Short mmCIF file of C-alpha atoms and ligand atoms in Angstrom, two decimals:
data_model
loop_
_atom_site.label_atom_id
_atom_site.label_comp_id
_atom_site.label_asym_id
_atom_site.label_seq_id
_atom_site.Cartn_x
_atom_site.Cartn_y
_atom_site.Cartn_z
CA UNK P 1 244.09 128.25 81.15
CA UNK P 2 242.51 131.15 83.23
CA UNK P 3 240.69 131.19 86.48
CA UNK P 4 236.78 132.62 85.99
CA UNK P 5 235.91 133.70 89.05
CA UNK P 6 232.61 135.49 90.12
CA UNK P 7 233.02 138.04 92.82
CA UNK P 8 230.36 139.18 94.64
CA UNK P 9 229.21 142.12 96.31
CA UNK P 10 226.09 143.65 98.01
CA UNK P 11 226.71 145.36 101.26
CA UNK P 12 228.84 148.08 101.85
CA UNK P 13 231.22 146.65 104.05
CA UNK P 14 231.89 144.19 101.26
CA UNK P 15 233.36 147.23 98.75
CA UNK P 16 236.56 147.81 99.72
CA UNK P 17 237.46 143.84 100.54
CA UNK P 18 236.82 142.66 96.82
CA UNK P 19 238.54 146.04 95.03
CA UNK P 20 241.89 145.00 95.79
CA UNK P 21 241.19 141.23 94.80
CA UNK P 22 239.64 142.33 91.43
CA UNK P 23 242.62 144.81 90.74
CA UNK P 24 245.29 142.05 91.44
CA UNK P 25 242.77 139.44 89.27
CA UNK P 26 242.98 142.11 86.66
CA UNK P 27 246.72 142.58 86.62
CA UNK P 28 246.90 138.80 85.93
CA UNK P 29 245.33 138.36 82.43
CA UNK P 30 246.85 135.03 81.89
CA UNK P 31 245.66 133.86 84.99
CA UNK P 32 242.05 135.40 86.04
CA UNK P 33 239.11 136.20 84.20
CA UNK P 34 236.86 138.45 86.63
CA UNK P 35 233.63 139.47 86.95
CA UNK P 36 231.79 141.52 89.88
CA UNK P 37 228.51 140.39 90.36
CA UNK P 38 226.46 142.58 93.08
CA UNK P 39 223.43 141.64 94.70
CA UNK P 40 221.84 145.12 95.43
CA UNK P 41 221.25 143.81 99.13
CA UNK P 42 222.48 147.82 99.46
CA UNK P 43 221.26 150.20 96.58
CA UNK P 44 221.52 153.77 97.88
CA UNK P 45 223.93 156.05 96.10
CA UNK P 46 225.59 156.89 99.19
CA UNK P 47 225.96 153.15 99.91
CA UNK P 48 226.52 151.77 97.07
CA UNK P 49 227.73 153.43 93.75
CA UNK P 50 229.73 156.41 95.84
CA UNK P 51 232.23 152.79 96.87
CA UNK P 52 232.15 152.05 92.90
CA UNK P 53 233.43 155.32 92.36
CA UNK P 54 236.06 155.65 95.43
CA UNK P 55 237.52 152.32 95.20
CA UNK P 56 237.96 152.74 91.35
CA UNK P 57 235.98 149.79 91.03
CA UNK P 58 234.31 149.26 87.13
CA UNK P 59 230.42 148.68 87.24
CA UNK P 60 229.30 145.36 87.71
CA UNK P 61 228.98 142.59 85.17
CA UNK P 62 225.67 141.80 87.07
CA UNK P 63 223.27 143.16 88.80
CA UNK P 64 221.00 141.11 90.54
CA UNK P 65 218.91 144.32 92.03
CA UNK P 66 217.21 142.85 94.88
CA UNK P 67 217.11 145.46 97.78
CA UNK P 68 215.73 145.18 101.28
CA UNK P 69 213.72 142.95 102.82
CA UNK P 70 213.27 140.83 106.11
CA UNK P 71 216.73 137.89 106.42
CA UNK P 72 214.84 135.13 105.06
CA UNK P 73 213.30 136.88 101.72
CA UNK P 74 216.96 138.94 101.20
CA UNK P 75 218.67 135.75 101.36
CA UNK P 76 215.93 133.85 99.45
CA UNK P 77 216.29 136.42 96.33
CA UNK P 78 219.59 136.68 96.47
CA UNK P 79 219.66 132.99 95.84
CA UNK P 80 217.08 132.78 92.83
CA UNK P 81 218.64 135.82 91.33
CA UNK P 82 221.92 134.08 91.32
CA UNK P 83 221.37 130.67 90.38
CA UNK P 84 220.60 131.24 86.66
CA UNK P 85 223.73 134.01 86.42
CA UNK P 86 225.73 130.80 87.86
CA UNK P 87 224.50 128.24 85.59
CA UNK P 88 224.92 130.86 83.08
CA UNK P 89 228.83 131.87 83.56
CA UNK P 90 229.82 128.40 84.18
CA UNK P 91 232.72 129.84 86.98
CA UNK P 92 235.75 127.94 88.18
CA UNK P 93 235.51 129.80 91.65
CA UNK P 94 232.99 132.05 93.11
CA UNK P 95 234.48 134.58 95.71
CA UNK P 96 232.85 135.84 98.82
CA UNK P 97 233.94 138.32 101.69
CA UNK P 98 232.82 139.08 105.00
CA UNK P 99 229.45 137.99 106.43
CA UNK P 100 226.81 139.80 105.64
CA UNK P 101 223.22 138.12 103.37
CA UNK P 102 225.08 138.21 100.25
CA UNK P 103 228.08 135.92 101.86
CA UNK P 104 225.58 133.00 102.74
CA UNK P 105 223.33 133.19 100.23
CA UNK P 106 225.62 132.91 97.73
CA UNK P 107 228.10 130.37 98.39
CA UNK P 108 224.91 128.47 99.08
CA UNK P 109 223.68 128.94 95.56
CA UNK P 110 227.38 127.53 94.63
CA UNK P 111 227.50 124.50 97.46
CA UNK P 112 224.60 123.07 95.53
CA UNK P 113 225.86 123.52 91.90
CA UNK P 114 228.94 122.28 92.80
CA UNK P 115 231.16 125.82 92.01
CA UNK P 116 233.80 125.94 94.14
CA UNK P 117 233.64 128.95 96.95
CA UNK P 118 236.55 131.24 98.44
CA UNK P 119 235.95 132.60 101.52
CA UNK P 120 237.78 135.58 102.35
CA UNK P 121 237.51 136.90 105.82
CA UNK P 122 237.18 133.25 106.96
CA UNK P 123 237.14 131.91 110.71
CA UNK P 124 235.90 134.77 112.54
CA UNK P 125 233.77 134.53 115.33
CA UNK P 126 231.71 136.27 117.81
CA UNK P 127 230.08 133.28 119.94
CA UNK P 128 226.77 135.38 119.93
CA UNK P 129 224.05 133.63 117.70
CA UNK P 130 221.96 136.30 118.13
CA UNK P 131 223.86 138.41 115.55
CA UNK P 132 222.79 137.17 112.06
CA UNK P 133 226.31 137.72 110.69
CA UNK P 134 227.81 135.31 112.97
CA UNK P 135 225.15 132.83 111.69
CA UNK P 136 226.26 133.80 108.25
CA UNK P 137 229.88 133.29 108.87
CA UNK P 138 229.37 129.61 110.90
CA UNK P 139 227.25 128.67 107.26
CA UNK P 140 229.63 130.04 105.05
CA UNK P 141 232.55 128.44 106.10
CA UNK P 142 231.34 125.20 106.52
CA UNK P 143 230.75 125.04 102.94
CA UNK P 144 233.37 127.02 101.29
CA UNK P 145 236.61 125.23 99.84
CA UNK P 146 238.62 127.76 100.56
CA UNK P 147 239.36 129.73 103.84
CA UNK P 148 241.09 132.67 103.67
CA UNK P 149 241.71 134.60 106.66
CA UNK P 150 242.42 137.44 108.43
CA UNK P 151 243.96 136.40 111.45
CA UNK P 152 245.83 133.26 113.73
CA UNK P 153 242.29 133.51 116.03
CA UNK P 154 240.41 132.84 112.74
CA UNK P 155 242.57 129.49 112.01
CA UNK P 156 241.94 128.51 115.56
CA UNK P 157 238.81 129.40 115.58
CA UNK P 158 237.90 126.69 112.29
CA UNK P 159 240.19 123.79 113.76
CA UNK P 160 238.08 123.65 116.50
CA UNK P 161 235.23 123.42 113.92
CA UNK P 162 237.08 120.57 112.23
CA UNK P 163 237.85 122.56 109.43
CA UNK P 164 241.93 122.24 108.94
CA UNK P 165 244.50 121.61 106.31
CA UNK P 166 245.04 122.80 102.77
CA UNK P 167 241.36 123.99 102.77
CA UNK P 168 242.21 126.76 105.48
CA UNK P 169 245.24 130.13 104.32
CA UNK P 170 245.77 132.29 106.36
CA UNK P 171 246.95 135.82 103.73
CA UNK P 172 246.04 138.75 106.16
CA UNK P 173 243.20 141.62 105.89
CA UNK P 174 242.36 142.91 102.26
CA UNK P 175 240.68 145.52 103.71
CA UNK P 176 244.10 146.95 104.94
CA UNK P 177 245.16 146.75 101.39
CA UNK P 178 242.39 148.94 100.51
CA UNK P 179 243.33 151.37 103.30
CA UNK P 180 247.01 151.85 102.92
CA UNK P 181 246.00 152.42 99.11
CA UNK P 182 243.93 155.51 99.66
CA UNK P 183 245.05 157.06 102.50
CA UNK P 184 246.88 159.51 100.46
CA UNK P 185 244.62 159.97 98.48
CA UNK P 186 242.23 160.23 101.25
CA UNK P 187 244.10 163.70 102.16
CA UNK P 188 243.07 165.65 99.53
CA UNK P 189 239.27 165.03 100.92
CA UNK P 190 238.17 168.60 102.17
CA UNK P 191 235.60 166.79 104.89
CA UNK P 192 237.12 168.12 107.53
CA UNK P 193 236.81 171.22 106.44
CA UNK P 194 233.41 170.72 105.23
CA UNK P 195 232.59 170.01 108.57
CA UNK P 196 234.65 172.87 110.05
CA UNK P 197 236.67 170.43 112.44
CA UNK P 198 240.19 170.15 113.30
CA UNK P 199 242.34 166.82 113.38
CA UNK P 200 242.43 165.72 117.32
CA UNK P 201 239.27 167.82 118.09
CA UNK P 202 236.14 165.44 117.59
CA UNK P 203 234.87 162.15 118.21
CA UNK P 204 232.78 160.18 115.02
CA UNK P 205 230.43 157.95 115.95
CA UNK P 206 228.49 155.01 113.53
CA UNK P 207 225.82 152.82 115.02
CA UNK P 208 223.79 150.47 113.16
CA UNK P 209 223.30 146.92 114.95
CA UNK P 210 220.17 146.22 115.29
CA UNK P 211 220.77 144.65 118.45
CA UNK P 212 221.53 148.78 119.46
CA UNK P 213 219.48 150.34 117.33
CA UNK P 214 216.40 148.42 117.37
CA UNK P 215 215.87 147.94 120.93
CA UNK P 216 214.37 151.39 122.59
CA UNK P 217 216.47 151.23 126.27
CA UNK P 218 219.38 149.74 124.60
CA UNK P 219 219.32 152.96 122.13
CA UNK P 220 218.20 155.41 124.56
CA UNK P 221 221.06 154.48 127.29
CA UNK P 222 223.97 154.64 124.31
CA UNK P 223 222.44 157.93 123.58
CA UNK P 224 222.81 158.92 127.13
CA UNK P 225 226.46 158.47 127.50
CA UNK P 226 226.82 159.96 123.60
CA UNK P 227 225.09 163.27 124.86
CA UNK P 228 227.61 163.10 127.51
CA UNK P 229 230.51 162.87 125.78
CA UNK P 230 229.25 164.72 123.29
CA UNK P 231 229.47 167.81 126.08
CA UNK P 232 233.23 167.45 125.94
CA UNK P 233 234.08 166.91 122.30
CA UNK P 234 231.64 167.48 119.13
CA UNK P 235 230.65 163.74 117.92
CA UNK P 236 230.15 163.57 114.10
CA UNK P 237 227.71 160.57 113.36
CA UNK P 238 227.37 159.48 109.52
CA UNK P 239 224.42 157.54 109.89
CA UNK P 240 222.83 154.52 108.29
CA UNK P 241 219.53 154.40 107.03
CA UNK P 242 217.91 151.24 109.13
CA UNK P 243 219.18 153.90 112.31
CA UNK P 244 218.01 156.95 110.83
CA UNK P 245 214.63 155.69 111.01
CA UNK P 246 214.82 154.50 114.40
CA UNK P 247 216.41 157.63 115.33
CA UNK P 248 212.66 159.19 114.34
CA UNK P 249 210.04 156.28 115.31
CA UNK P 250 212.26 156.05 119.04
CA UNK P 251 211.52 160.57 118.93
CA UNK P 252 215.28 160.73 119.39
CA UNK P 253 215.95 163.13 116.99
CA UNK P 254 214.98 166.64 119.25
CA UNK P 255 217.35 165.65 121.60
CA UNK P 256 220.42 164.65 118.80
CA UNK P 257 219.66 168.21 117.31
CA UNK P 258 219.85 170.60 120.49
CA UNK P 259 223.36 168.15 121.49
CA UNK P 260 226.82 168.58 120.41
CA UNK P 261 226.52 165.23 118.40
CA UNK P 262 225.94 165.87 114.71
CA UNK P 263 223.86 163.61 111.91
CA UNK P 264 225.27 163.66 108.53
CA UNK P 265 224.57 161.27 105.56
CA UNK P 266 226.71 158.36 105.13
CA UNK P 267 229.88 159.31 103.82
CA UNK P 268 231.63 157.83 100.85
CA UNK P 269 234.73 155.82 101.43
CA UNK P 270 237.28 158.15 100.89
CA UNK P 271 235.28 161.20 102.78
CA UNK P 272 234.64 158.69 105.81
CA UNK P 273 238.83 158.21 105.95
CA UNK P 274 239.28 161.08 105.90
CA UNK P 275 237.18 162.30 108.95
CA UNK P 276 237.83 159.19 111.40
CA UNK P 277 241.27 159.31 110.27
CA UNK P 278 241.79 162.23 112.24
CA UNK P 279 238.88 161.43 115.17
CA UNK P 280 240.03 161.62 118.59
CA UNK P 281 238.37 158.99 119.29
CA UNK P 282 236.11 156.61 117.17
CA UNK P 283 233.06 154.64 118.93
CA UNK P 284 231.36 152.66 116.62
CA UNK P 285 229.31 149.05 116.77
CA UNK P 286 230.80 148.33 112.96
CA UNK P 287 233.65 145.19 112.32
CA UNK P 288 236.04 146.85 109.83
CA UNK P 289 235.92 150.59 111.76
CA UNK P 290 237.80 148.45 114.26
CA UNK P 291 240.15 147.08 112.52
CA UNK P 292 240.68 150.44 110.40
CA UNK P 293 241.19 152.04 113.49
CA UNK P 294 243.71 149.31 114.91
CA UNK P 295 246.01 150.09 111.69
CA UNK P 296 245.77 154.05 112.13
CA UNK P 297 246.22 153.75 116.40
CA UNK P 298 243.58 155.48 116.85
CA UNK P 299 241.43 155.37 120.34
CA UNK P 300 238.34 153.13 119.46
CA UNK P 301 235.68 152.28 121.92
CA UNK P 302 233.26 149.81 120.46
CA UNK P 303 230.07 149.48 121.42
CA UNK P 304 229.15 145.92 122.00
CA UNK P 305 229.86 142.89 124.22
CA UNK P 306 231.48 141.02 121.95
CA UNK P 307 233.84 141.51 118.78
CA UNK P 308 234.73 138.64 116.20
CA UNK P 309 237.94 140.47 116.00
CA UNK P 310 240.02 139.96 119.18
CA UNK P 311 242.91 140.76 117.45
CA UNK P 312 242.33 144.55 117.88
CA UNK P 313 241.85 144.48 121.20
CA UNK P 314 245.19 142.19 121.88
CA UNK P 315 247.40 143.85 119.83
CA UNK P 316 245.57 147.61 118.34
CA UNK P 317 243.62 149.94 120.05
CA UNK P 318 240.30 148.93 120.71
CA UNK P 319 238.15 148.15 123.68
CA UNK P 320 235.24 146.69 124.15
CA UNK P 321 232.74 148.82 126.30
CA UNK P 322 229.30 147.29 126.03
CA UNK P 323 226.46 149.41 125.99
CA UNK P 324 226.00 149.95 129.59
CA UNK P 325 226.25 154.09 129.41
CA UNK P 326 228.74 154.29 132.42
CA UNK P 327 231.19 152.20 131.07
CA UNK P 328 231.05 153.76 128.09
CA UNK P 329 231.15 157.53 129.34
CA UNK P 330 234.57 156.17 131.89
CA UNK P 331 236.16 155.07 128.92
CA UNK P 332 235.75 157.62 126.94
CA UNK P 333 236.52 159.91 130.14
CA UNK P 334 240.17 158.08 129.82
CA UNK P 335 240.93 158.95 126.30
CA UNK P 336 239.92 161.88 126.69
CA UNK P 337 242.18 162.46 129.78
CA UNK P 338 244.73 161.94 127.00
CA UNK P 339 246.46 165.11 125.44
CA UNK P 340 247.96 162.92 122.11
CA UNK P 341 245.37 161.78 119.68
CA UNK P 342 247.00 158.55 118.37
CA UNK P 343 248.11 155.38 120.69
CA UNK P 344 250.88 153.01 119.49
CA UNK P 345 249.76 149.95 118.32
CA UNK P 346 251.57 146.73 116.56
CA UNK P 347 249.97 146.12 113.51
CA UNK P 348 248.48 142.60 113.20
CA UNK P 349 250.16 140.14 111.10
CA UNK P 350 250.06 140.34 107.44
CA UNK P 351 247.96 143.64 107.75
CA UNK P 352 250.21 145.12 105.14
CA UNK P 353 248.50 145.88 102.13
CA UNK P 354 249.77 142.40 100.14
CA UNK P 355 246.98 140.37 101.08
CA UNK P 356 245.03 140.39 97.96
CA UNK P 357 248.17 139.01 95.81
CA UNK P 358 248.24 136.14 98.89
CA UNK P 359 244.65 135.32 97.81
CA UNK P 360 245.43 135.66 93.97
CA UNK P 361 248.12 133.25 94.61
CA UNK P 362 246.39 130.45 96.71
CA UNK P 363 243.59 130.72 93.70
CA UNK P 364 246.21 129.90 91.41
CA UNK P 365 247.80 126.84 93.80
CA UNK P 366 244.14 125.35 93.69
CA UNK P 367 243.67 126.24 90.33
CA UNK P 368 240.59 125.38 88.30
C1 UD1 H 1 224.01 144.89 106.53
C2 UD1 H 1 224.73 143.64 107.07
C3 UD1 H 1 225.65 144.04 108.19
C4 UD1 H 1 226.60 145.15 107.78
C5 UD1 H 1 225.78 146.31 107.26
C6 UD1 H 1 226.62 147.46 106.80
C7 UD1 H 1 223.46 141.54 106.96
C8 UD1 H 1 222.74 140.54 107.75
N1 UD1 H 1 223.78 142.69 107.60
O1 UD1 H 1 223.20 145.40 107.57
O2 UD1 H 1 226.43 142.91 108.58
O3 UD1 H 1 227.36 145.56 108.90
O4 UD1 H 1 224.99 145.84 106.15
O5 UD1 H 1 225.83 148.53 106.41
O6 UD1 H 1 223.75 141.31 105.81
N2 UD1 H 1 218.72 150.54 103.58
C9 UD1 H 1 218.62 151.66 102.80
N3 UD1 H 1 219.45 151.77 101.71
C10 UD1 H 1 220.37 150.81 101.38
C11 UD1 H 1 220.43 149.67 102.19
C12 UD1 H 1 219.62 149.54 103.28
O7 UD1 H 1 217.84 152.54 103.05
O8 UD1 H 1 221.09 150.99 100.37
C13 UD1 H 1 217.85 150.43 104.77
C14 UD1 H 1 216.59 149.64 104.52
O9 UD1 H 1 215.57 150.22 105.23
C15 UD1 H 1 216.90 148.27 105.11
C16 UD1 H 1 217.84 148.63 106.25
O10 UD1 H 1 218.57 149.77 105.80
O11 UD1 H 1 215.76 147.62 105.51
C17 UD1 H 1 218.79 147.54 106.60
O12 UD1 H 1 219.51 147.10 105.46
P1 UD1 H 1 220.05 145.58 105.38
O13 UD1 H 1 220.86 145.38 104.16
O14 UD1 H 1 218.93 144.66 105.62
O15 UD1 H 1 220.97 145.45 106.64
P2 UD1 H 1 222.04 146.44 107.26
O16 UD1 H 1 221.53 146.90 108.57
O17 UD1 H 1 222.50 147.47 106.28
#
């Protein structure tokens, strides 16, 4: 008897987590039947169907097509969209990654029609409730059936939330399965060129939190110490719509034009490994850049007080610099200091490009 599970999408950091789990679902016939069902919480090309394409990933069975709007009406659609697709497929499992809208508001959907949720990227925490993804991940795992995480802090992190035993596996990073799987491929990307850099000679830069991006000061002094940096090594910034537009309502964008930091559109998955993959240094306020980073050893400063992912500070490459623009221009000043590009790092447990097989497997243990 197969497995029907529903896996869902709908932000971009959510892409490359479910590709590898779909592929492995796939090459198990007699075990999975699997569909992709994506929200359209993102809907741009370049966030959306450019992942589709990169990953290898077929269309989705479903599109639920409901865009942006403020938390509580993006969550709110998300769940009406997805109810009747639910009562409709009749799934054994749903599947969930990461914790953006989509996460919550679907295994929500499922707690209350009594579908059974996998949580992949399980146990991760901040401690800062004033990010809406950590609020996401606390919901989410208190009502998913299965944990599945990334890393020994993550199991930790749910036994002191009471949540223990069979419920809780711990099968590594899928994302890294994703990575190790197209950085090959990922060489044959001309971006560099494109952009007329060299490997080792430039810094890239994303920034889209909107505790960062949507306060003016806390903007305006990040963009301080970027300018400065950006004096000793070019800074290529993909950037993301919601900081795009603050980059023009905040007047910021004179000042990013005449500097050595340059805006480009958000790059594809493939064309964005290929350009931090050979980044001096990375700064970034994103989750998985760290971790991407952590597996490549290369510098990353991120730009925040607080990362759900200690695990790439203890044992990979990044730090933790706030947002305080001295800080971050000192640390930067010490990489820089650096003549090699790449650190060595140990690579965090079960980071090793097996973990969506781990996650195929514990579906099958739990079975229907
Ligand atoms: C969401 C996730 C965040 C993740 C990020 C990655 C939540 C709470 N946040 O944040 O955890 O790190 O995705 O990108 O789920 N927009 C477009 N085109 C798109 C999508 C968004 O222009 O395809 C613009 C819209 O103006 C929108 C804004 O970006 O209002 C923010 O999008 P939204 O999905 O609400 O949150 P993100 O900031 O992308």
């Amino acid at each position: 008897m197969t497995i029907k599970v529903l896996n869902i999408v709908g932000a971009r950091p959510n892409f490359m987590k479910v590709a590898p789990v779909y592929a492995e679902m796939k090459r198990r016939p007699n075990d999975f039947e699997p569909m992709i069902v994506h929200t359209g919480q993102h809907y741009d090309a370049a966030m959306s169907d450019s992942f589709f394409e990169d990953l290898g990933m077929p269309k989705p069975d479903v599109y639920l097509g409901v865009g942006s709007a403020s938390h509580a009406v993006q969550t709110a659609r998300i769940m009406i969209e997805f109810e009747p697709v639910v009562i409709r497929e009749k799934p054994d499992w749903v599947l969930v990654v990461g914790d953006v809208n989509s996460t919550i508001a679907c295994a929500l959907v499922c707690s209350k029609l009594g579908i059974k949720v996998a949580h992949v990227e399980a146990g991760l925490r901040s401690r800062d409730r004033a990010m809406p993804e950590e609020i996401n991940r606390i919901l989410t795992d208190s009502i998913s059936d299965l944990l599945l995480t990334t890393s020994q802090d993550a199991d930790e992190n749910l036994e002191q939330e009471g949540i223990r035993g069979d419920r809780v596996k711990f099968v590594g990073n899928v994302m890294i399965d994703s990575l190790l799987e197209h950085l090959k491929i990922a060489e044959t990307s001309t971006m560099r060129e494109y952009l007329g850099v060299e490997a080792g000679r430039y810094g890239v830069l994303t920034l889209h939190r909107p505790s960062n991006v949507d306060d003016r000061e806390v903007f305006a002094g990040i963009l301080e110490a970027l300018l400065s940096i950006g004096e000793k090594l070019p800074i290529i910034f993909p950037v993301h719509p919601r900081t795009l537009g603050k980059i023009e309502e905040f007047g910021f964008a004179e000042r990013i034009a005449a500097s050595n930091i340059r805006l480009i559109e958000p790059l594809g998955y493939i064309d964005f490994m290929r350009l931090y993959s050979g980044a001096k240094l990375v700064l970034t306020d994103s989750g998985g850049l760290q971790e991407e980073t952590t597996v490549l050893g290369i510098p990353c400063l991120t730009l925040r007080h607080n990362t759900e992912r200690p695990v790439t500070i203890e044992l990979g490459t990044n730090v933790l610099v706030g947002t305080e623009p001295e800080k971050i221009k000192e640390a930067a000043r010490k990489i820089l200091d650096r003549s090699e590009h790449r650190f060595e790092v140990t690579i965090p447990p079960l980071w090793d490009g097996k973990a969506a097989a781990r996650i195929c497997d514990e579906l099958n243990r739990f079975g229907k």
